[in-house]
Amino acid sequence: MIQTNLTHLTSEEKFNQTLKENENVMVCCGRMGPMCIPVYESMEELEPAYKHIKFADMEFDSPTGNVIRSLPETKNFNGLPFTVYFKNGKVVKATSSIQSMDQITKILDSNFAK
Amino acid sequence: MNDNHYDVIVIGAGPAGLTAGIYLARGKMKTLILNEGTVGGQMVLTHEIANYPGIEKISGFQLARTIKAQALSFGCTIKSNIRITKLEFEKSIKSVEVNGKDTYTGDAIILATGGKSRTLNVPGEEEFKGKGVSYCATCDGDFFQDKNIIVVGGGNSAFEEAVSLTKYAKSVTIVHQFDHFQAFPHAIVEAKNNPKIRFLMESKITEFNGTEKLAMVQIQHQMTKEITTMAVEGVFVLIGYEPSTQKLRGIVALNERNEIIVDQQLQTNIAGVYAAGDSITKRYRQITTAVADGTIAALSAMDYINNRNVKSATQPSQTNILLQHSELSPVIENYQLVNYLH
Ligand SMILES: Cc1cc2nc3c(=O)[nH]c(=O)nc-3n(C[C@H](O)[C@H](O)[C@H](O)COP(=O)(O)OP(=O)(O)OC[C@H]3O[C@@H](n4cnc5c(N)ncnc54)[C@H](O)[C@@H]3O)c2cc1C
């Protein structure tokens, strides 16, 4: 279980529903590890200021994690977490491994205009 | 004083900074903690902490969350993921500019910027981060099943992780810049006895190459300067930690290893500016030592502020003569509290 205050996507159904109900979605798929935690923390901090974006996490090793692991955009990734940004259900950006608050903010601002 | 003025500004929210925050806020100091990264510092890099007295085992993340909650519960303000853009410590009121726009002032400062893992700083390193370049063997080791990988480093963490990575990898090459290792002898023996591990001494990676993911590295021999190319899919960079004091250069006195120089009260060369934790000159760097430093720096900063207030209150300046007894009493109460805490 990922211990964050973000929305937990615990099933494929919930993942699909989240993409359907939200125009802009950021999903961080990882473990409770040192490269993933800073990304979750940044997401928690950005959440109040980016109300037009849904921030969610997903357990990398769960069967649901397959929806992120099997994306063509993550096929060359080999560093946790896999972070994927969706607009209208389509992948607009994906990153592998730890990202700083600045890097995440730049991606949000350029892909999900307010 | 305005809303952006604090009694003490703590820079860094690892165990040292958060502990300082707890002591300061409990001592009724208006306290601001500014942190450039994730709250918790290096603690959140630690899967399991088993040497923190009173807690048998805890994840670094949980310990960080608990200490942060404690600091907040006593009234600290914490701003994380910010960027410090200017520091001015010479005057008695110190100022810190954040994100190039907001300025906070404080009567005292505690520097608790800790340390961070070293990177190689060579072309391709950032580009292939997460696509072959990693800094955490426990996180990413299982992506390298049956692959040829490199571990860069010659210290204990490089050796321990190289051995643990042989669970997954086909081969592990330890690339080290010197002709000898800094790791403990038993760790070296264990690695040397592992048939999957080989060594490339006096060598440095100078470039990472590939298309969509890492495919090869350029390695330079330090004596002959000869450059060779090696095909690898993974490189783990485990070359130790360095103090995060780049922004303090020219502002407080640092030693030749870029550690902050402090006295017994953890005061730097500037009155009212203290430092604590992994970024100061010291031999042992642990959570317990960071927490101890945070405590000392906070108590010293409170002493500094209260002594200064008492001194200026007892000096017959025009303003102080006008002070009412009731205006002085909170200062004196705080002063007694500090002595009690000692
Ligand atoms: C992998 C690993 C495992 C460890 N395991 C253990 C263990 O089991 N037990 C143990 O006791 N110790 C362990 N340690 C050591 C321990 O984590 C450190 O000694 C301790 O965290 C140091 O605390 P600190 O507050 O001084 O600095 P840090 O924890 O480094 O925190 C410093 C904080 O300051 C921030 N910062 C840096 N520069 C600035 C700036 N310019 N402005 C604002 N903020 C800034 C950083 O982002 C960070 O949040 C481990 C360390 C690592 C890396």
mmCIF file with all atom_site columns, N, CA, C and O in Angstrom, chain B residues 125-159:
data_model
loop_
_atom_site.group_PDB
_atom_site.id
_atom_site.type_symbol
_atom_site.label_atom_id
_atom_site.label_alt_id
_atom_site.label_comp_id
_atom_site.label_asym_id
_atom_site.label_entity_id
_atom_site.label_seq_id
_atom_site.pdbx_PDB_ins_code
_atom_site.Cartn_x
_atom_site.Cartn_y
_atom_site.Cartn_z
_atom_site.occupancy
_atom_site.B_iso_or_equiv
_atom_site.pdbx_formal_charge
_atom_site.auth_seq_id
_atom_site.auth_comp_id
_atom_site.auth_asym_id
_atom_site.auth_atom_id
_atom_site.pdbx_PDB_model_num
ATOM 1   N N  . GLU B 1 125 ? 24.556 11.703  -18.449 1.00 0.00 ? 125 GLU B N  1
ATOM 2   C CA . GLU B 1 125 ? 24.125 11.166  -17.152 1.00 0.00 ? 125 GLU B CA 1
ATOM 3   C C  . GLU B 1 125 ? 22.664 11.518  -16.870 1.00 0.00 ? 125 GLU B C  1
ATOM 4   O O  . GLU B 1 125 ? 21.861 10.660  -16.522 1.00 0.00 ? 125 GLU B O  1
ATOM 5   N N  . GLU B 1 126 ? 22.300 12.793  -17.029 1.00 0.00 ? 126 GLU B N  1
ATOM 6   C CA . GLU B 1 126 ? 20.932 13.224  -16.751 1.00 0.00 ? 126 GLU B CA 1
ATOM 7   C C  . GLU B 1 126 ? 19.967 12.634  -17.781 1.00 0.00 ? 126 GLU B C  1
ATOM 8   O O  . GLU B 1 126 ? 18.875 12.171  -17.447 1.00 0.00 ? 126 GLU B O  1
ATOM 9   N N  . GLU B 1 127 ? 20.402 12.598  -19.048 1.00 0.00 ? 127 GLU B N  1
ATOM 10  C CA . GLU B 1 127 ? 19.543 12.103  -20.131 1.00 0.00 ? 127 GLU B CA 1
ATOM 11  C C  . GLU B 1 127 ? 19.146 10.638  -19.906 1.00 0.00 ? 127 GLU B C  1
ATOM 12  O O  . GLU B 1 127 ? 18.008 10.238  -20.180 1.00 0.00 ? 127 GLU B O  1
ATOM 13  N N  . PHE B 1 128 ? 20.078 9.826   -19.385 1.00 0.00 ? 128 PHE B N  1
ATOM 14  C CA . PHE B 1 128 ? 19.780 8.403   -19.219 1.00 0.00 ? 128 PHE B CA 1
ATOM 15  C C  . PHE B 1 128 ? 19.387 8.031   -17.789 1.00 0.00 ? 128 PHE B C  1
ATOM 16  O O  . PHE B 1 128 ? 19.304 6.860   -17.459 1.00 0.00 ? 128 PHE B O  1
ATOM 17  N N  . LYS B 1 129 ? 19.138 9.036   -16.952 1.00 0.00 ? 129 LYS B N  1
ATOM 18  C CA . LYS B 1 129 ? 18.650 8.757   -15.591 1.00 0.00 ? 129 LYS B CA 1
ATOM 19  C C  . LYS B 1 129 ? 17.299 8.042   -15.726 1.00 0.00 ? 129 LYS B C  1
ATOM 20  O O  . LYS B 1 129 ? 16.412 8.519   -16.425 1.00 0.00 ? 129 LYS B O  1
ATOM 21  N N  . GLY B 1 130 ? 17.182 6.886   -15.097 1.00 0.00 ? 130 GLY B N  1
ATOM 22  C CA . GLY B 1 130 ? 15.925 6.129   -15.194 1.00 0.00 ? 130 GLY B CA 1
ATOM 23  C C  . GLY B 1 130 ? 15.832 5.306   -16.465 1.00 0.00 ? 130 GLY B C  1
ATOM 24  O O  . GLY B 1 130 ? 14.890 4.550   -16.652 1.00 0.00 ? 130 GLY B O  1
ATOM 25  N N  . LYS B 1 131 ? 16.804 5.451   -17.345 1.00 0.00 ? 131 LYS B N  1
ATOM 26  C CA . LYS B 1 131 ? 16.833 4.653   -18.577 1.00 0.00 ? 131 LYS B CA 1
ATOM 27  C C  . LYS B 1 131 ? 18.177 3.947   -18.654 1.00 0.00 ? 131 LYS B C  1
ATOM 28  O O  . LYS B 1 131 ? 18.766 3.809   -19.720 1.00 0.00 ? 131 LYS B O  1
ATOM 29  N N  . GLY B 1 132 ? 18.698 3.573   -17.498 1.00 0.00 ? 132 GLY B N  1
ATOM 30  C CA . GLY B 1 132 ? 19.978 2.883   -17.422 1.00 0.00 ? 132 GLY B CA 1
ATOM 31  C C  . GLY B 1 132 ? 20.874 3.421   -16.322 1.00 0.00 ? 132 GLY B C  1
ATOM 32  O O  . GLY B 1 132 ? 21.630 2.693   -15.717 1.00 0.00 ? 132 GLY B O  1
ATOM 33  N N  . VAL B 1 133 ? 20.762 4.725   -16.060 1.00 0.00 ? 133 VAL B N  1
ATOM 34  C CA . VAL B 1 133 ? 21.579 5.306   -14.982 1.00 0.00 ? 133 VAL B CA 1
ATOM 35  C C  . VAL B 1 133 ? 20.729 5.356   -13.711 1.00 0.00 ? 133 VAL B C  1
ATOM 36  O O  . VAL B 1 133 ? 19.605 5.878   -13.727 1.00 0.00 ? 133 VAL B O  1
ATOM 37  N N  . SER B 1 134 ? 21.273 4.782   -12.629 1.00 0.00 ? 134 SER B N  1
ATOM 38  C CA . SER B 1 134 ? 20.514 4.744   -11.373 1.00 0.00 ? 134 SER B CA 1
ATOM 39  C C  . SER B 1 134 ? 21.418 5.098   -10.193 1.00 0.00 ? 134 SER B C  1
ATOM 40  O O  . SER B 1 134 ? 22.642 4.943   -10.263 1.00 0.00 ? 134 SER B O  1
ATOM 41  N N  . TYR B 1 135 ? 20.768 5.558   -9.122  1.00 0.00 ? 135 TYR B N  1
ATOM 42  C CA . TYR B 1 135 ? 21.510 5.901   -7.897  1.00 0.00 ? 135 TYR B CA 1
ATOM 43  C C  . TYR B 1 135 ? 21.024 5.044   -6.729  1.00 0.00 ? 135 TYR B C  1
ATOM 44  O O  . TYR B 1 135 ? 21.371 5.294   -5.593  1.00 0.00 ? 135 TYR B O  1
ATOM 45  N N  . CYS B 1 136 ? 20.156 4.068   -7.033  1.00 0.00 ? 136 CYS B N  1
ATOM 46  C CA . CYS B 1 136 ? 19.562 3.271   -5.954  1.00 0.00 ? 136 CYS B CA 1
ATOM 47  C C  . CYS B 1 136 ? 19.416 1.819   -6.394  1.00 0.00 ? 136 CYS B C  1
ATOM 48  O O  . CYS B 1 136 ? 18.536 1.496   -7.197  1.00 0.00 ? 136 CYS B O  1
ATOM 49  N N  . ALA B 1 137 ? 20.298 0.971   -5.858  1.00 0.00 ? 137 ALA B N  1
ATOM 50  C CA . ALA B 1 137 ? 20.285 -0.435  -6.259  1.00 0.00 ? 137 ALA B CA 1
ATOM 51  C C  . ALA B 1 137 ? 19.033 -1.153  -5.760  1.00 0.00 ? 137 ALA B C  1
ATOM 52  O O  . ALA B 1 137 ? 18.451 -1.966  -6.479  1.00 0.00 ? 137 ALA B O  1
ATOM 53  N N  . THR B 1 138 ? 18.606 -0.844  -4.547  1.00 0.00 ? 138 THR B N  1
ATOM 54  C CA . THR B 1 138 ? 17.408 -1.522  -4.018  1.00 0.00 ? 138 THR B CA 1
ATOM 55  C C  . THR B 1 138 ? 16.164 -1.152  -4.820  1.00 0.00 ? 138 THR B C  1
ATOM 56  O O  . THR B 1 138 ? 15.235 -1.939  -4.916  1.00 0.00 ? 138 THR B O  1
ATOM 57  N N  . CYS B 1 139 ? 16.143 0.076   -5.377  1.00 0.00 ? 139 CYS B N  1
ATOM 58  C CA . CYS B 1 139 ? 14.956 0.498   -6.141  1.00 0.00 ? 139 CYS B CA 1
ATOM 59  C C  . CYS B 1 139 ? 14.921 -0.150  -7.516  1.00 0.00 ? 139 CYS B C  1
ATOM 60  O O  . CYS B 1 139 ? 13.877 -0.612  -7.961  1.00 0.00 ? 139 CYS B O  1
ATOM 61  N N  . ASP B 1 140 ? 16.047 -0.131  -8.192  1.00 0.00 ? 140 ASP B N  1
ATOM 62  C CA . ASP B 1 140 ? 16.031 -0.432  -9.626  1.00 0.00 ? 140 ASP B CA 1
ATOM 63  C C  . ASP B 1 140 ? 16.755 -1.721  -10.017 1.00 0.00 ? 140 ASP B C  1
ATOM 64  O O  . ASP B 1 140 ? 16.773 -2.076  -11.195 1.00 0.00 ? 140 ASP B O  1
ATOM 65  N N  . GLY B 1 141 ? 17.344 -2.411  -9.035  1.00 0.00 ? 141 GLY B N  1
ATOM 66  C CA . GLY B 1 141 ? 18.132 -3.618  -9.329  1.00 0.00 ? 141 GLY B CA 1
ATOM 67  C C  . GLY B 1 141 ? 17.389 -4.639  -10.178 1.00 0.00 ? 141 GLY B C  1
ATOM 68  O O  . GLY B 1 141 ? 17.946 -5.205  -11.125 1.00 0.00 ? 141 GLY B O  1
ATOM 69  N N  . ASP B 1 142 ? 16.090 -4.840  -9.889  1.00 0.00 ? 142 ASP B N  1
ATOM 70  C CA . ASP B 1 142 ? 15.373 -5.914  -10.595 1.00 0.00 ? 142 ASP B CA 1
ATOM 71  C C  . ASP B 1 142 ? 15.057 -5.597  -12.061 1.00 0.00 ? 142 ASP B C  1
ATOM 72  O O  . ASP B 1 142 ? 14.587 -6.461  -12.789 1.00 0.00 ? 142 ASP B O  1
ATOM 73  N N  . PHE B 1 143 ? 15.349 -4.389  -12.522 1.00 0.00 ? 143 PHE B N  1
ATOM 74  C CA . PHE B 1 143 ? 15.188 -4.092  -13.955 1.00 0.00 ? 143 PHE B CA 1
ATOM 75  C C  . PHE B 1 143 ? 16.361 -4.661  -14.774 1.00 0.00 ? 143 PHE B C  1
ATOM 76  O O  . PHE B 1 143 ? 16.343 -4.605  -15.996 1.00 0.00 ? 143 PHE B O  1
ATOM 77  N N  . PHE B 1 144 ? 17.389 -5.132  -14.080 1.00 0.00 ? 144 PHE B N  1
ATOM 78  C CA . PHE B 1 144 ? 18.615 -5.519  -14.788 1.00 0.00 ? 144 PHE B CA 1
ATOM 79  C C  . PHE B 1 144 ? 18.881 -7.024  -14.730 1.00 0.00 ? 144 PHE B C  1
ATOM 80  O O  . PHE B 1 144 ? 20.014 -7.458  -14.649 1.00 0.00 ? 144 PHE B O  1
ATOM 81  N N  . GLN B 1 145 ? 17.788 -7.780  -14.768 1.00 0.00 ? 145 GLN B N  1
ATOM 82  C CA . GLN B 1 145 ? 17.869 -9.237  -14.785 1.00 0.00 ? 145 GLN B CA 1
ATOM 83  C C  . GLN B 1 145 ? 18.715 -9.690  -15.991 1.00 0.00 ? 145 GLN B C  1
ATOM 84  O O  . GLN B 1 145 ? 18.431 -9.292  -17.129 1.00 0.00 ? 145 GLN B O  1
ATOM 85  N N  . ASP B 1 146 ? 19.766 -10.472 -15.714 1.00 0.00 ? 146 ASP B N  1
ATOM 86  C CA . ASP B 1 146 ? 20.635 -11.038 -16.770 1.00 0.00 ? 146 ASP B CA 1
ATOM 87  C C  . ASP B 1 146 ? 21.303 -9.991  -17.671 1.00 0.00 ? 146 ASP B C  1
ATOM 88  O O  . ASP B 1 146 ? 21.595 -10.256 -18.837 1.00 0.00 ? 146 ASP B O  1
ATOM 89  N N  . LYS B 1 147 ? 21.494 -8.800  -17.140 1.00 0.00 ? 147 LYS B N  1
ATOM 90  C CA . LYS B 1 147 ? 22.147 -7.751  -17.929 1.00 0.00 ? 147 LYS B CA 1
ATOM 91  C C  . LYS B 1 147 ? 23.582 -7.533  -17.410 1.00 0.00 ? 147 LYS B C  1
ATOM 92  O O  . LYS B 1 147 ? 23.896 -7.876  -16.269 1.00 0.00 ? 147 LYS B O  1
ATOM 93  N N  . ASN B 1 148 ? 24.402 -6.922  -18.276 1.00 0.00 ? 148 ASN B N  1
ATOM 94  C CA . ASN B 1 148 ? 25.756 -6.545  -17.844 1.00 0.00 ? 148 ASN B CA 1
ATOM 95  C C  . ASN B 1 148 ? 25.678 -5.117  -17.302 1.00 0.00 ? 148 ASN B C  1
ATOM 96  O O  . ASN B 1 148 ? 25.209 -4.217  -18.011 1.00 0.00 ? 148 ASN B O  1
ATOM 97  N N  . ILE B 1 149 ? 26.101 -4.939  -16.087 1.00 0.00 ? 149 ILE B N  1
ATOM 98  C CA . ILE B 1 149 ? 25.991 -3.607  -15.487 1.00 0.00 ? 149 ILE B CA 1
ATOM 99  C C  . ILE B 1 149 ? 27.320 -3.167  -14.849 1.00 0.00 ? 149 ILE B C  1
ATOM 100 O O  . ILE B 1 149 ? 28.223 -3.968  -14.650 1.00 0.00 ? 149 ILE B O  1
ATOM 101 N N  . ILE B 1 150 ? 27.346 -1.868  -14.535 1.00 0.00 ? 150 ILE B N  1
ATOM 102 C CA . ILE B 1 150 ? 28.522 -1.281  -13.877 1.00 0.00 ? 150 ILE B CA 1
ATOM 103 C C  . ILE B 1 150 ? 28.089 -0.678  -12.553 1.00 0.00 ? 150 ILE B C  1
ATOM 104 O O  . ILE B 1 150 ? 26.992 -0.110  -12.459 1.00 0.00 ? 150 ILE B O  1
ATOM 105 N N  . VAL B 1 151 ? 28.943 -0.808  -11.546 1.00 0.00 ? 151 VAL B N  1
ATOM 106 C CA . VAL B 1 151 ? 28.767 -0.024  -10.319 1.00 0.00 ? 151 VAL B CA 1
ATOM 107 C C  . VAL B 1 151 ? 29.958 0.919   -10.243 1.00 0.00 ? 151 VAL B C  1
ATOM 108 O O  . VAL B 1 151 ? 31.113 0.467   -10.331 1.00 0.00 ? 151 VAL B O  1
ATOM 109 N N  . VAL B 1 152 ? 29.709 2.199   -10.103 1.00 0.00 ? 152 VAL B N  1
ATOM 110 C CA . VAL B 1 152 ? 30.810 3.165   -9.992  1.00 0.00 ? 152 VAL B CA 1
ATOM 111 C C  . VAL B 1 152 ? 31.010 3.475   -8.514  1.00 0.00 ? 152 VAL B C  1
ATOM 112 O O  . VAL B 1 152 ? 30.050 3.869   -7.827  1.00 0.00 ? 152 VAL B O  1
ATOM 113 N N  . GLY B 1 153 ? 32.235 3.312   -8.025  1.00 0.00 ? 153 GLY B N  1
ATOM 114 C CA . GLY B 1 153 ? 32.522 3.648   -6.628  1.00 0.00 ? 153 GLY B CA 1
ATOM 115 C C  . GLY B 1 153 ? 33.483 2.661   -6.002  1.00 0.00 ? 153 GLY B C  1
ATOM 116 O O  . GLY B 1 153 ? 33.694 1.567   -6.544  1.00 0.00 ? 153 GLY B O  1
ATOM 117 N N  . GLY B 1 154 ? 34.037 3.064   -4.855  1.00 0.00 ? 154 GLY B N  1
ATOM 118 C CA . GLY B 1 154 ? 34.991 2.190   -4.187  1.00 0.00 ? 154 GLY B CA 1
ATOM 119 C C  . GLY B 1 154 ? 34.776 2.153   -2.685  1.00 0.00 ? 154 GLY B C  1
ATOM 120 O O  . GLY B 1 154 ? 35.602 1.647   -1.935  1.00 0.00 ? 154 GLY B O  1
ATOM 121 N N  . GLY B 1 155 ? 33.628 2.667   -2.250  1.00 0.00 ? 155 GLY B N  1
ATOM 122 C CA . GLY B 1 155 ? 33.334 2.690   -0.816  1.00 0.00 ? 155 GLY B CA 1
ATOM 123 C C  . GLY B 1 155 ? 32.409 1.551   -0.418  1.00 0.00 ? 155 GLY B C  1
ATOM 124 O O  . GLY B 1 155 ? 32.071 0.688   -1.240  1.00 0.00 ? 155 GLY B O  1
ATOM 125 N N  . ASN B 1 156 ? 31.967 1.578   0.839   1.00 0.00 ? 156 ASN B N  1
ATOM 126 C CA . ASN B 1 156 ? 31.132 0.483   1.347   1.00 0.00 ? 156 ASN B CA 1
ATOM 127 C C  . ASN B 1 156 ? 29.828 0.328   0.590   1.00 0.00 ? 156 ASN B C  1
ATOM 128 O O  . ASN B 1 156 ? 29.428 -0.789  0.261   1.00 0.00 ? 156 ASN B O  1
ATOM 129 N N  . SER B 1 157 ? 29.148 1.452   0.287   1.00 0.00 ? 157 SER B N  1
ATOM 130 C CA . SER B 1 157 ? 27.850 1.292   -0.367  1.00 0.00 ? 157 SER B CA 1
ATOM 131 C C  . SER B 1 157 ? 28.033 0.705   -1.765  1.00 0.00 ? 157 SER B C  1
ATOM 132 O O  . SER B 1 157 ? 27.259 -0.147  -2.190  1.00 0.00 ? 157 SER B O  1
ATOM 133 N N  . ALA B 1 158 ? 29.074 1.102   -2.490  1.00 0.00 ? 158 ALA B N  1
ATOM 134 C CA . ALA B 1 158 ? 29.321 0.538   -3.823  1.00 0.00 ? 158 ALA B CA 1
ATOM 135 C C  . ALA B 1 158 ? 29.542 -0.975  -3.723  1.00 0.00 ? 158 ALA B C  1
ATOM 136 O O  . ALA B 1 158 ? 28.981 -1.749  -4.497  1.00 0.00 ? 158 ALA B O  1
ATOM 137 N N  . PHE B 1 159 ? 30.335 -1.392  -2.735  1.00 0.00 ? 159 PHE B N  1
ATOM 138 C CA . PHE B 1 159 ? 30.627 -2.830  -2.613  1.00 0.00 ? 159 PHE B CA 1
ATOM 139 C C  . PHE B 1 159 ? 29.401 -3.624  -2.180  1.00 0.00 ? 159 PHE B C  1
ATOM 140 O O  . PHE B 1 159 ? 29.100 -4.680  -2.727  1.00 0.00 ? 159 PHE B O  1
#
